[in-house]
PDB file of C-alpha atoms and ligand atoms in Angstrom:
ATOM      1  CA  MET A   1      -9.082   5.172 -27.161  1.00 94.00           C
ATOM      2  CA  LEU A   2      -6.422   5.129 -24.453  1.00 98.00           C
ATOM      3  CA  TYR A   3      -6.126   1.974 -22.377  1.00 98.00           C
ATOM      4  CA  ILE A   4      -4.419   2.067 -18.983  1.00 98.00           C
ATOM      5  CA  CYS A   5      -3.144  -1.447 -18.545  1.00 98.00           C
ATOM      6  CA  ALA A   6      -1.762  -3.272 -15.499  1.00 98.00           C
ATOM      7  CA  THR A   7       1.258  -5.541 -15.942  1.00 98.00           C
ATOM      8  CA  PRO A   8       2.817  -8.096 -13.545  1.00 98.00           C
ATOM      9  CA  ILE A   9       4.664  -7.065 -10.361  1.00 98.00           C
ATOM     10  CA  GLY A  10       7.173  -9.900 -10.637  1.00 97.00           C
ATOM     11  CA  ASN A  11       5.742 -13.111 -12.001  1.00 98.00           C
ATOM     12  CA  LEU A  12       5.344 -12.523 -15.743  1.00 97.00           C
ATOM     13  CA  LYS A  13       2.350 -14.884 -15.834  1.00 97.00           C
ATOM     14  CA  ASP A  14       0.305 -12.412 -13.771  1.00 98.00           C
ATOM     15  CA  ILE A  15      -1.220 -10.647 -16.756  1.00 98.00           C
ATOM     16  CA  THR A  16      -4.809 -10.858 -17.947  1.00 98.00           C
ATOM     17  CA  LEU A  17      -5.984 -12.240 -21.293  1.00 98.00           C
ATOM     18  CA  ARG A  18      -7.529  -8.859 -22.007  1.00 98.00           C
ATOM     19  CA  ALA A  19      -4.231  -7.075 -21.321  1.00 98.00           C
ATOM     20  CA  LEU A  20      -2.469  -9.358 -23.831  1.00 98.00           C
ATOM     21  CA  GLU A  21      -5.172  -8.685 -26.451  1.00 98.00           C
ATOM     22  CA  VAL A  22      -5.064  -4.926 -25.966  1.00 98.00           C
ATOM     23  CA  LEU A  23      -1.259  -4.788 -26.061  1.00 98.00           C
ATOM     24  CA  ALA A  24      -1.265  -6.768 -29.310  1.00 98.00           C
ATOM     25  CA  LEU A  25      -3.793  -4.513 -31.021  1.00 97.00           C
ATOM     26  CA  SER A  26      -2.358  -1.163 -29.832  1.00 98.00           C
ATOM     27  CA  ASP A  27      -0.838   1.182 -32.392  1.00 98.00           C
ATOM     28  CA  ILE A  28       1.396   2.652 -29.698  1.00 98.00           C
ATOM     29  CA  ILE A  29       2.369   1.292 -26.289  1.00 98.00           C
ATOM     30  CA  LEU A  30       3.462   3.978 -23.843  1.00 98.00           C
ATOM     31  CA  CYS A  31       5.853   2.479 -21.299  1.00 97.00           C
ATOM     32  CA  GLU A  32       8.312   3.612 -18.623  1.00 97.00           C
ATOM     33  CA  ASP A  33      11.465   1.712 -19.512  1.00 96.00           C
ATOM     34  CA  THR A  34      11.358   0.237 -23.007  1.00 96.00           C
ATOM     35  CA  ARG A  35      13.805  -2.553 -22.028  1.00 97.00           C
ATOM     36  CA  VAL A  36      11.533  -3.758 -19.219  1.00 97.00           C
ATOM     37  CA  SER A  37       8.435  -3.680 -21.419  1.00 98.00           C
ATOM     38  CA  LYS A  38      10.165  -5.378 -24.354  1.00 97.00           C
ATOM     39  CA  ASN A  39      11.021  -8.228 -22.011  1.00 97.00           C
ATOM     40  CA  LEU A  40       7.357  -8.641 -21.021  1.00 98.00           C
ATOM     41  CA  LEU A  41       6.060  -8.370 -24.593  1.00 98.00           C
ATOM     42  CA  THR A  42       8.637 -10.823 -25.918  1.00 97.00           C
ATOM     43  CA  HIS A  43       7.842 -13.255 -23.100  1.00 97.00           C
ATOM     44  CA  HIS A  44       4.194 -13.260 -24.235  1.00 98.00           C
ATOM     45  CA  HIS A  45       5.056 -13.349 -27.980  1.00 97.00           C
ATOM     46  CA  ILE A  46       3.353 -10.019 -28.636  1.00 97.00           C
ATOM     47  CA  LYS A  47       4.340  -8.423 -31.933  1.00 95.00           C
ATOM     48  CA  TYR A  48       3.947  -4.823 -30.807  1.00 95.00           C
ATOM     49  CA  LYS A  49       3.851  -2.033 -33.356  1.00 97.00           C
ATOM     50  CA  ARG A  50       5.549   0.864 -31.562  1.00 97.00           C
ATOM     51  CA  LEU A  51       6.893   1.559 -28.075  1.00 98.00           C
ATOM     52  CA  VAL A  52       7.206   5.119 -26.760  1.00 98.00           C
ATOM     53  CA  ALA A  53       8.827   5.948 -23.415  1.00 97.00           C
ATOM     54  CA  LEU A  54       6.619   7.861 -20.985  1.00 97.00           C
ATOM     55  CA  HIS A  55       8.117   8.491 -17.552  1.00 93.00           C
ATOM     56  CA  GLU A  56       7.871  11.131 -14.860  1.00 90.00           C
ATOM     57  CA  HIS A  57      10.395  13.403 -16.619  1.00 93.00           C
ATOM     58  CA  ASN A  58       8.655  13.536 -20.012  1.00 95.00           C
ATOM     59  CA  GLU A  59       5.013  12.883 -19.088  1.00 94.00           C
ATOM     60  CA  ASN A  60       3.886  16.427 -19.971  1.00 93.00           C
ATOM     61  CA  GLU A  61       5.686  16.444 -23.303  1.00 95.00           C
ATOM     62  CA  ILE A  62       4.444  12.982 -24.345  1.00 96.00           C
ATOM     63  CA  THR A  63       0.905  13.810 -23.209  1.00 97.00           C
ATOM     64  CA  GLU A  64       0.728  16.552 -25.879  1.00 96.00           C
ATOM     65  CA  LYS A  65       1.725  13.960 -28.510  1.00 97.00           C
ATOM     66  CA  VAL A  66      -0.805  11.480 -27.115  1.00 98.00           C
ATOM     67  CA  LEU A  67      -3.597  14.019 -27.632  1.00 98.00           C
ATOM     68  CA  ASN A  68      -2.597  14.305 -31.305  1.00 97.00           C
ATOM     69  CA  TRP A  69      -2.361  10.527 -31.766  1.00 98.00           C
ATOM     70  CA  LEU A  70      -5.784  10.048 -30.174  1.00 98.00           C
ATOM     71  CA  GLY A  71      -7.113  12.774 -32.469  1.00 97.00           C
ATOM     72  CA  GLU A  72      -5.857  10.699 -35.429  1.00 97.00           C
ATOM     73  CA  GLY A  73      -7.883   7.726 -34.143  1.00 97.00           C
ATOM     74  CA  LEU A  74      -4.953   5.581 -33.009  1.00 98.00           C
ATOM     75  CA  ILE A  75      -5.294   2.996 -30.237  1.00 98.00           C
ATOM     76  CA  LEU A  76      -2.886   3.688 -27.372  1.00 98.00           C
ATOM     77  CA  THR A  77      -2.050   1.686 -24.259  1.00 98.00           C
ATOM     78  CA  GLN A  78      -0.082   2.908 -21.283  1.00 98.00           C
ATOM     79  CA  ILE A  79       1.809   0.452 -19.098  1.00 98.00           C
ATOM     80  CA  SER A  80       4.382   0.974 -16.347  1.00 97.00           C
ATOM     81  CA  ASP A  81       7.389  -1.166 -15.400  1.00 97.00           C
ATOM     82  CA  ALA A  82       5.303  -3.135 -12.910  1.00 97.00           C
ATOM     83  CA  GLY A  83       1.745  -3.145 -11.645  1.00 98.00           C
ATOM     84  CA  THR A  84      -0.920  -0.561 -12.304  1.00 98.00           C
ATOM     85  CA  PRO A  85      -0.014   2.775 -13.925  1.00 97.00           C
ATOM     86  CA  GLY A  86      -0.887   5.816 -11.823  1.00 96.00           C
ATOM     87  CA  ILE A  87      -0.342   3.925  -8.548  1.00 97.00           C
ATOM     88  CA  SER A  88       2.940   5.564  -7.418  1.00 97.00           C
ATOM     89  CA  ASP A  89       3.777   5.490 -11.121  1.00 96.00           C
ATOM     90  CA  PRO A  90       3.367   7.884 -14.064  1.00 95.00           C
ATOM     91  CA  GLY A  91      -0.095   8.217 -15.564  1.00 95.00           C
ATOM     92  CA  ALA A  92      -2.081  10.738 -13.522  1.00 95.00           C
ATOM     93  CA  ARG A  93      -1.144  13.775 -15.633  1.00 95.00           C
ATOM     94  CA  LEU A  94      -1.709  11.822 -18.846  1.00 97.00           C
ATOM     95  CA  CYS A  95      -5.165  10.635 -17.763  1.00 97.00           C
ATOM     96  CA  SER A  96      -6.343  14.018 -16.530  1.00 97.00           C
ATOM     97  CA  LYS A  97      -5.377  15.710 -19.829  1.00 97.00           C
ATOM     98  CA  VAL A  98      -6.904  12.932 -21.943  1.00 98.00           C
ATOM     99  CA  LEU A  99     -10.164  13.108 -19.974  1.00 98.00           C
ATOM    100  CA  ALA A 100     -10.196  16.904 -20.137  1.00 98.00           C
ATOM    101  CA  HIS A 101      -9.952  16.693 -23.951  1.00 97.00           C
ATOM    102  CA  GLY A 102     -12.928  14.337 -24.057  1.00 97.00           C
ATOM    103  CA  PHE A 103     -11.150  11.235 -25.360  1.00 97.00           C
ATOM    104  CA  LYS A 104     -12.186   7.775 -24.239  1.00 97.00           C
ATOM    105  CA  ILE A 105     -10.065   6.111 -21.599  1.00 97.00           C
ATOM    106  CA  SER A 106     -10.473   2.618 -20.197  1.00 98.00           C
ATOM    107  CA  PRO A 107      -8.667   0.598 -17.480  1.00 98.00           C
ATOM    108  CA  ILE A 108      -7.390  -2.941 -18.001  1.00 98.00           C
ATOM    109  CA  PRO A 109      -7.119  -4.013 -14.353  1.00 98.00           C
ATOM    110  CA  GLY A 110      -4.560  -6.429 -12.998  1.00 98.00           C
ATOM    111  CA  ALA A 111      -1.629  -6.680 -10.605  1.00 98.00           C
ATOM    112  CA  CYS A 112      -0.900  -4.038  -8.005  1.00 98.00           C
ATOM    113  CA  ALA A 113       1.596  -4.505  -5.167  1.00 98.00           C
ATOM    114  CA  TYR A 114      -0.407  -3.034  -2.303  1.00 98.00           C
ATOM    115  CA  LEU A 115      -3.671  -4.732  -3.324  1.00 97.00           C
ATOM    116  CA  SER A 116      -1.808  -8.030  -3.525  1.00 98.00           C
ATOM    117  CA  LEU A 117      -0.555  -7.634   0.035  1.00 98.00           C
ATOM    118  CA  LEU A 118      -3.906  -6.349   1.283  1.00 97.00           C
ATOM    119  CA  SER A 119      -5.594  -9.422  -0.183  1.00 97.00           C
ATOM    120  CA  VAL A 120      -3.604 -11.693   2.145  1.00 97.00           C
ATOM    121  CA  ALA A 121      -3.188  -9.302   5.091  1.00 95.00           C
ATOM    122  CA  GLY A 122      -6.215 -10.365   7.117  1.00 90.00           C
ATOM    123  CA  VAL A 123      -6.805  -6.735   8.085  1.00 88.00           C
ATOM    124  CA  HIS A 124     -10.365  -6.228   9.280  1.00 80.00           C
ATOM    125  CA  THR A 125     -10.448  -2.444   9.183  1.00 81.00           C
ATOM    126  CA  GLN A 126     -10.842  -0.113   6.252  1.00 89.00           C
ATOM    127  CA  SER A 127      -7.604   0.835   4.561  1.00 93.00           C
ATOM    128  CA  LEU A 128      -6.054   3.745   2.734  1.00 95.00           C
ATOM    129  CA  PHE A 129      -3.272   3.745   0.178  1.00 97.00           C
ATOM    130  CA  TYR A 130      -0.527   6.315   0.792  1.00 98.00           C
ATOM    131  CA  GLY A 131       2.391   5.232  -1.438  1.00 98.00           C
ATOM    132  CA  PHE A 132       5.976   6.343  -0.811  1.00 98.00           C
ATOM    133  CA  LEU A 133       6.762   8.248   2.389  1.00 98.00           C
ATOM    134  CA  PRO A 134       9.161  11.201   2.073  1.00 97.00           C
ATOM    135  CA  SER A 135      12.790  10.128   1.716  1.00 95.00           C
ATOM    136  CA  ASN A 136      14.030  12.197   4.696  1.00 96.00           C
ATOM    137  CA  ARG A 137      13.460  11.410   8.363  1.00 96.00           C
ATOM    138  CA  SER A 138      11.710  14.632   9.331  1.00 96.00           C
ATOM    139  CA  GLY A 139       9.324  14.347   6.375  1.00 97.00           C
ATOM    140  CA  ARG A 140       8.524  10.749   7.330  1.00 97.00           C
ATOM    141  CA  HIS A 141       7.938  11.698  10.969  1.00 95.00           C
ATOM    142  CA  LYS A 142       5.577  14.482   9.923  1.00 96.00           C
ATOM    143  CA  ILE A 143       3.374  12.060   7.978  1.00 97.00           C
ATOM    144  CA  LEU A 144       3.659   9.150  10.442  1.00 95.00           C
ATOM    145  CA  ASN A 145       2.609  11.371  13.350  1.00 92.00           C
ATOM    146  CA  THR A 146      -0.658  12.125  11.565  1.00 92.00           C
ATOM    147  CA  TRP A 147      -1.472   8.382  11.760  1.00 91.00           C
ATOM    148  CA  ARG A 148      -1.060   8.100  15.533  1.00 85.00           C
ATOM    149  CA  SER A 149      -4.725   7.759  16.323  1.00 81.00           C
ATOM    150  CA  VAL A 150      -6.310   6.584  13.070  1.00 86.00           C
ATOM    151  CA  ASP A 151      -8.494   3.479  13.092  1.00 83.00           C
ATOM    152  CA  TYR A 152      -7.814   2.410   9.508  1.00 92.00           C
ATOM    153  CA  ALA A 153      -4.885   0.588   7.960  1.00 94.00           C
ATOM    154  CA  VAL A 154      -2.400   2.489   5.789  1.00 96.00           C
ATOM    155  CA  CYS A 155      -0.543   0.957   2.835  1.00 97.00           C
ATOM    156  CA  ILE A 156       2.896   2.296   2.012  1.00 98.00           C
ATOM    157  CA  TYR A 157       5.624   1.524  -0.490  1.00 98.00           C
ATOM    158  CA  GLU A 158       9.272   1.685   0.470  1.00 97.00           C
ATOM    159  CA  ALA A 159      12.583   1.334  -1.325  1.00 96.00           C
ATOM    160  CA  PRO A 160      14.923  -1.400   0.000  1.00 96.00           C
ATOM    161  CA  HIS A 161      17.735   1.016   0.935  1.00 96.00           C
ATOM    162  CA  ARG A 162      15.350   2.973   3.163  1.00 96.00           C
ATOM    163  CA  ILE A 163      13.361   0.128   4.720  1.00 96.00           C
ATOM    164  CA  LEU A 164      15.371  -0.009   7.949  1.00 96.00           C
ATOM    165  CA  ALA A 165      15.216   3.748   8.527  1.00 96.00           C
ATOM    166  CA  CYS A 166      11.521   3.722   7.662  1.00 97.00           C
ATOM    167  CA  VAL A 167      10.671   0.907  10.085  1.00 96.00           C
ATOM    168  CA  ARG A 168      12.697   2.643  12.832  1.00 95.00           C
ATOM    169  CA  ASP A 169      10.702   5.816  12.226  1.00 95.00           C
ATOM    170  CA  ILE A 170       7.421   3.905  12.404  1.00 94.00           C
ATOM    171  CA  PHE A 171       8.619   2.477  15.724  1.00 91.00           C
ATOM    172  CA  GLU A 172       9.425   5.961  17.033  1.00 91.00           C
ATOM    173  CA  CYS A 173       6.201   7.596  15.874  1.00 90.00           C
ATOM    174  CA  LEU A 174       3.610   4.851  16.315  1.00 89.00           C
ATOM    175  CA  GLY A 175       5.151   2.812  19.116  1.00 86.00           C
ATOM    176  CA  PRO A 176       6.458  -0.772  19.340  1.00 86.00           C
ATOM    177  CA  LYS A 177       2.997  -2.317  19.409  1.00 83.00           C
ATOM    178  CA  CYS A 178       1.783  -0.839  16.120  1.00 89.00           C
ATOM    179  CA  GLU A 179       0.763  -3.805  14.018  1.00 93.00           C
ATOM    180  CA  ILE A 180       2.259  -4.238  10.602  1.00 96.00           C
ATOM    181  CA  ILE A 181       2.414  -6.608   7.676  1.00 97.00           C
ATOM    182  CA  MET A 182       5.340  -6.599   5.299  1.00 98.00           C
ATOM    183  CA  GLY A 183       5.180  -8.042   1.788  1.00 98.00           C
ATOM    184  CA  ARG A 184       8.559  -8.486   0.144  1.00 98.00           C
ATOM    185  CA  GLU A 185       9.207  -9.648  -3.406  1.00 98.00           C
ATOM    186  CA  LEU A 186       5.536 -10.546  -3.880  1.00 98.00           C
ATOM    187  CA  THR A 187       4.875 -13.120  -6.616  1.00 98.00           C
ATOM    188  CA  LYS A 188       8.644 -13.717  -6.955  1.00 98.00           C
ATOM    189  CA  GLN A 189      11.001 -16.493  -5.873  1.00 97.00           C
ATOM    190  CA  PHE A 190      11.860 -15.008  -2.474  1.00 96.00           C
ATOM    191  CA  GLU A 191       8.377 -13.826  -1.580  1.00 98.00           C
ATOM    192  CA  THR A 192       8.146 -13.092   2.159  1.00 97.00           C
ATOM    193  CA  ILE A 193       5.035 -12.150   4.095  1.00 97.00           C
ATOM    194  CA  LYS A 194       5.549 -11.211   7.732  1.00 97.00           C
ATOM    195  CA  LYS A 195       2.768 -10.103  10.070  1.00 96.00           C
ATOM    196  CA  CYS A 196       3.775  -8.936  13.556  1.00 95.00           C
ATOM    197  CA  ASN A 197       4.187  -5.766  15.574  1.00 93.00           C
ATOM    198  CA  ILE A 198       6.705  -3.118  14.656  1.00 93.00           C
ATOM    199  CA  GLU A 199       9.165  -4.123  17.391  1.00 92.00           C
ATOM    200  CA  GLU A 200       9.294  -7.682  16.012  1.00 96.00           C
ATOM    201  CA  LEU A 201       9.567  -6.501  12.412  1.00 96.00           C
ATOM    202  CA  LEU A 202      12.474  -4.238  13.287  1.00 95.00           C
ATOM    203  CA  GLU A 203      14.307  -7.143  14.908  1.00 96.00           C
ATOM    204  CA  PHE A 204      13.478  -9.408  11.940  1.00 96.00           C
ATOM    205  CA  ILE A 205      14.925  -7.078   9.317  1.00 95.00           C
ATOM    206  CA  GLU A 206      17.879  -5.955  11.451  1.00 95.00           C
ATOM    207  CA  LYS A 207      18.948  -9.574  11.957  1.00 95.00           C
ATOM    208  CA  ASP A 208      18.568 -10.637   8.337  1.00 94.00           C
ATOM    209  CA  PRO A 209      20.041  -8.275   5.698  1.00 92.00           C
ATOM    210  CA  ASN A 210      18.135 -10.223   2.996  1.00 94.00           C
ATOM    211  CA  GLN A 211      14.970  -8.631   4.357  1.00 94.00           C
ATOM    212  CA  GLN A 212      16.392  -5.266   3.352  1.00 94.00           C
ATOM    213  CA  ARG A 213      16.552  -6.290  -0.311  1.00 95.00           C
ATOM    214  CA  GLY A 214      14.012  -6.403  -3.106  1.00 96.00           C
ATOM    215  CA  GLU A 215      10.642  -4.702  -3.377  1.00 97.00           C
ATOM    216  CA  LEU A 216       8.610  -3.997  -0.291  1.00 97.00           C
ATOM    217  CA  VAL A 217       5.083  -3.011   0.688  1.00 98.00           C
ATOM    218  CA  LEU A 218       3.971  -2.326   4.246  1.00 98.00           C
ATOM    219  CA  ILE A 219       0.511  -2.150   5.745  1.00 97.00           C
ATOM    220  CA  LEU A 220       0.329  -0.513   9.163  1.00 95.00           C
ATOM    221  CA  TYR A 221      -2.610  -0.503  11.414  1.00 87.00           C
ATOM    222  CA  PRO A 222      -1.857   1.816  14.276  1.00 67.00           C
ATOM    223  CA  THR A 223      -4.994   0.844  16.169  1.00 58.00           C
ATOM    224  CA  SER A 224      -3.153  -0.334  19.289  1.00 49.00           C
ATOM    225  CA  LYS A 225      -1.998   3.230  19.777  1.00 50.00           C
ATOM    226  CA  LYS A 226      -5.587   4.337  19.708  1.00 54.00           C
ATOM    227  CA  ALA A 227      -6.596   1.617  22.131  1.00 55.00           C
ATOM    228  CA  ASP A 228      -3.686   2.623  24.394  1.00 58.00           C
ATOM    229  CA  ALA A 229      -4.794   6.247  24.258  1.00 61.00           C
ATOM    230  CA  LEU A 230      -8.344   5.248  25.128  1.00 63.00           C
ATOM    231  CA  MET A 231      -7.205   3.104  28.000  1.00 67.00           C
ATOM    232  CA  ASP A 232      -5.007   5.920  29.279  1.00 70.00           C
ATOM    233  CA  SER A 233      -8.127   7.990  29.743  1.00 78.00           C
ATOM    234  CA  LEU A 234      -9.552   5.462  32.251  1.00 84.00           C
ATOM    235  CA  SER A 235      -8.616   5.824  35.912  1.00 88.00           C
ATOM    236  CA  ALA A 236      -6.985   2.989  37.857  1.00 86.00           C
ATOM    237  CA  THR A 237     -10.167   2.689  39.955  1.00 91.00           C
ATOM    238  CA  GLN A 238     -12.320   2.302  36.843  1.00 91.00           C
ATOM    239  CA  ILE A 239     -10.001  -0.339  35.372  1.00 90.00           C
ATOM    240  CA  ASN A 240      -9.739  -2.257  38.667  1.00 90.00           C
ATOM    241  CA  THR A 241     -13.506  -2.219  39.171  1.00 93.00           C
ATOM    242  CA  LEU A 242     -14.132  -3.363  35.617  1.00 93.00           C
ATOM    243  CA  ASN A 243     -11.558  -6.160  35.867  1.00 91.00           C
ATOM    244  CA  LEU A 244     -13.139  -7.335  39.113  1.00 93.00           C
ATOM    245  CA  LEU A 245     -16.671  -7.342  37.724  1.00 94.00           C
ATOM    246  CA  LEU A 246     -15.549  -9.077  34.531  1.00 92.00           C
ATOM    247  CA  GLN A 247     -14.592 -12.077  36.634  1.00 92.00           C
ATOM    248  CA  GLU A 248     -18.233 -12.587  37.597  1.00 92.00           C
ATOM    249  CA  LEU A 249     -20.345 -10.860  34.930  1.00 92.00           C
ATOM    250  CA  PRO A 250     -20.698 -10.773  31.147  1.00 88.00           C
ATOM    251  CA  PRO A 251     -18.948  -7.754  29.524  1.00 87.00           C
ATOM    252  CA  LYS A 252     -22.083  -5.658  28.960  1.00 86.00           C
ATOM    253  CA  LYS A 253     -23.224  -5.963  32.587  1.00 92.00           C
ATOM    254  CA  ALA A 254     -19.715  -5.379  33.906  1.00 93.00           C
ATOM    255  CA  VAL A 255     -19.426  -2.179  31.851  1.00 92.00           C
ATOM    256  CA  THR A 256     -22.848  -0.888  32.961  1.00 92.00           C
ATOM    257  CA  LEU A 257     -22.128  -1.566  36.622  1.00 95.00           C
ATOM    258  CA  THR A 258     -18.634  -0.046  36.484  1.00 94.00           C
ATOM    259  CA  HIS A 259     -20.131   3.062  34.914  1.00 93.00           C
ATOM    260  CA  LYS A 260     -22.742   3.254  37.691  1.00 94.00           C
ATOM    261  CA  ILE A 261     -20.282   2.676  40.533  1.00 94.00           C
ATOM    262  CA  VAL A 262     -17.151   4.616  39.546  1.00 93.00           C
ATOM    263  CA  GLY A 263     -18.114   6.464  36.359  1.00 91.00           C
ATOM    264  CA  GLY A 264     -16.176   6.430  33.075  1.00 88.00           C
ATOM    265  CA  ASN A 265     -17.335   6.667  29.470  1.00 85.00           C
ATOM    266  CA  LYS A 266     -19.246   3.491  28.587  1.00 84.00           C
ATOM    267  CA  ASP A 267     -17.836   3.289  25.034  1.00 78.00           C
ATOM    268  CA  ILE A 268     -14.277   3.544  26.304  1.00 84.00           C
ATOM    269  CA  LEU A 269     -14.968   0.966  29.008  1.00 86.00           C
ATOM    270  CA  TYR A 270     -16.392  -1.343  26.367  1.00 81.00           C
ATOM    271  CA  ASN A 271     -13.400  -0.760  24.087  1.00 74.00           C
ATOM    272  CA  TYR A 272     -11.172  -1.698  26.983  1.00 80.00           C
ATOM    273  CA  VAL A 273     -13.028  -5.014  27.269  1.00 80.00           C
ATOM    274  CA  ILE A 274     -12.726  -5.661  23.504  1.00 70.00           C
ATOM    275  CA  ASN A 275      -9.034  -4.910  23.704  1.00 69.00           C
ATOM    276  CA  LEU A 276      -8.625  -7.377  26.575  1.00 70.00           C
ATOM    277  CA  LYS A 277      -9.997 -10.104  24.281  1.00 59.00           C
TER     278      LYS A 277
HETATM  279  N1  SAM B 301       2.399   0.720  -9.914  1.00 62.15           N
HETATM  280  C1  SAM B 301       2.915  -0.256  -9.000  1.00 62.15           C
HETATM  281  C2  SAM B 301       1.752  -1.018  -8.353  1.00 62.15           C
HETATM  282  O1  SAM B 301       0.683  -1.079  -8.959  1.00 62.15           O
HETATM  283  O2  SAM B 301       1.911  -1.576  -7.287  1.00 62.15           O
HETATM  284  C3  SAM B 301       3.826   0.378  -7.988  1.00 62.15           C
HETATM  285  C4  SAM B 301       4.984   1.085  -8.602  1.00 62.15           C
HETATM  286  S1  SAM B 301       6.061   1.808  -7.461  1.00 62.15           S
HETATM  287  C5  SAM B 301       7.100   2.742  -8.521  1.00 62.15           C
HETATM  288  C6  SAM B 301       7.141   0.517  -7.060  1.00 62.15           C
HETATM  289  C7  SAM B 301       6.979   0.068  -5.613  1.00 62.15           C
HETATM  290  O3  SAM B 301       5.904  -0.868  -5.538  1.00 62.15           O
HETATM  291  C8  SAM B 301       8.169  -0.667  -5.069  1.00 62.15           C
HETATM  292  O4  SAM B 301       9.151   0.221  -4.572  1.00 62.15           O
HETATM  293  C9  SAM B 301       7.554  -1.490  -3.964  1.00 62.15           C
HETATM  294  O5  SAM B 301       7.335  -0.693  -2.830  1.00 62.15           O
HETATM  295  C10 SAM B 301       6.204  -1.854  -4.597  1.00 62.15           C
HETATM  296  N2  SAM B 301       6.305  -3.142  -5.312  1.00 62.15           N
HETATM  297  C11 SAM B 301       6.329  -3.356  -6.633  1.00 62.15           C
HETATM  298  N3  SAM B 301       6.439  -4.664  -6.911  1.00 62.15           N
HETATM  299  C12 SAM B 301       6.477  -5.301  -5.726  1.00 62.15           C
HETATM  300  C13 SAM B 301       6.591  -6.671  -5.330  1.00 62.15           C
HETATM  301  N4  SAM B 301       6.708  -7.648  -6.235  1.00 62.15           N
HETATM  302  N5  SAM B 301       6.603  -6.955  -4.022  1.00 62.15           N
HETATM  303  C14 SAM B 301       6.511  -5.998  -3.095  1.00 62.15           C
HETATM  304  N6  SAM B 301       6.398  -4.685  -3.402  1.00 62.15           N
HETATM  305  C15 SAM B 301       6.387  -4.334  -4.704  1.00 62.15           C
END
């Protein structure tokens, strides 16, 4: 059996009872940085049997060994430095090989940085997890431009030394009104959660260098761009008529009448009204 086990993203208490049990009974714990994992195991008084480093540079090589160990009937657990393995962390190649060889694999769920932020984000739309954007500007722009008219939120991870450049690129590609929530140092002493538009976030982190430190997750919801694009497709006459009728009539009637008098797609007219609210 191979367990894929989540560990804390900052606060060492954020670990499940099941994770502690599984770590204690494992014959081998596969971890990214043995120093980081030793710290966690020692903190929880776990007398582990054996730690083996598995990181992005040796994942293929260690996976071959894992297949042999599983064949011998050993219990293995993979952890990463923080959060859930396989989420912008090593583990995908290991899991696909282990599954392909027919061994049992089981998740021990727990902390994950983007899910933690999403849980407090108050985002009503569906969301997608992207992970790290490319480290160069043109690569970031290429990806960000594909999100110009999406109507779902996107979760991204970013390194502290790139956060300013990344937020500037979001500003350039998705516009100042793109809404965003930043989670910094979640579950740690200097936890910061900031929900605003991209223009305000840029000002916030430019003014305070502390906001460019630590671990960061961002959730963007570029819906305003979409609403702007929709509104752009309405003529001034349609907007003026609708605004006028809205002063006297409920939204549905105002939309129907505007459509009858000066035309315009009813859905877009209705979206305009929702956006006004
Ligand atoms: N596997 C991890 C998870 O489940 O979230 C993510 C690992 S990825 C290599 C590390 C990135 O996750 C960081 O650069 C940061 O973007 C995000 N992250 C990790 N811990 C965080 C925290 N406490 N607060 C905010 N973001 C965090």
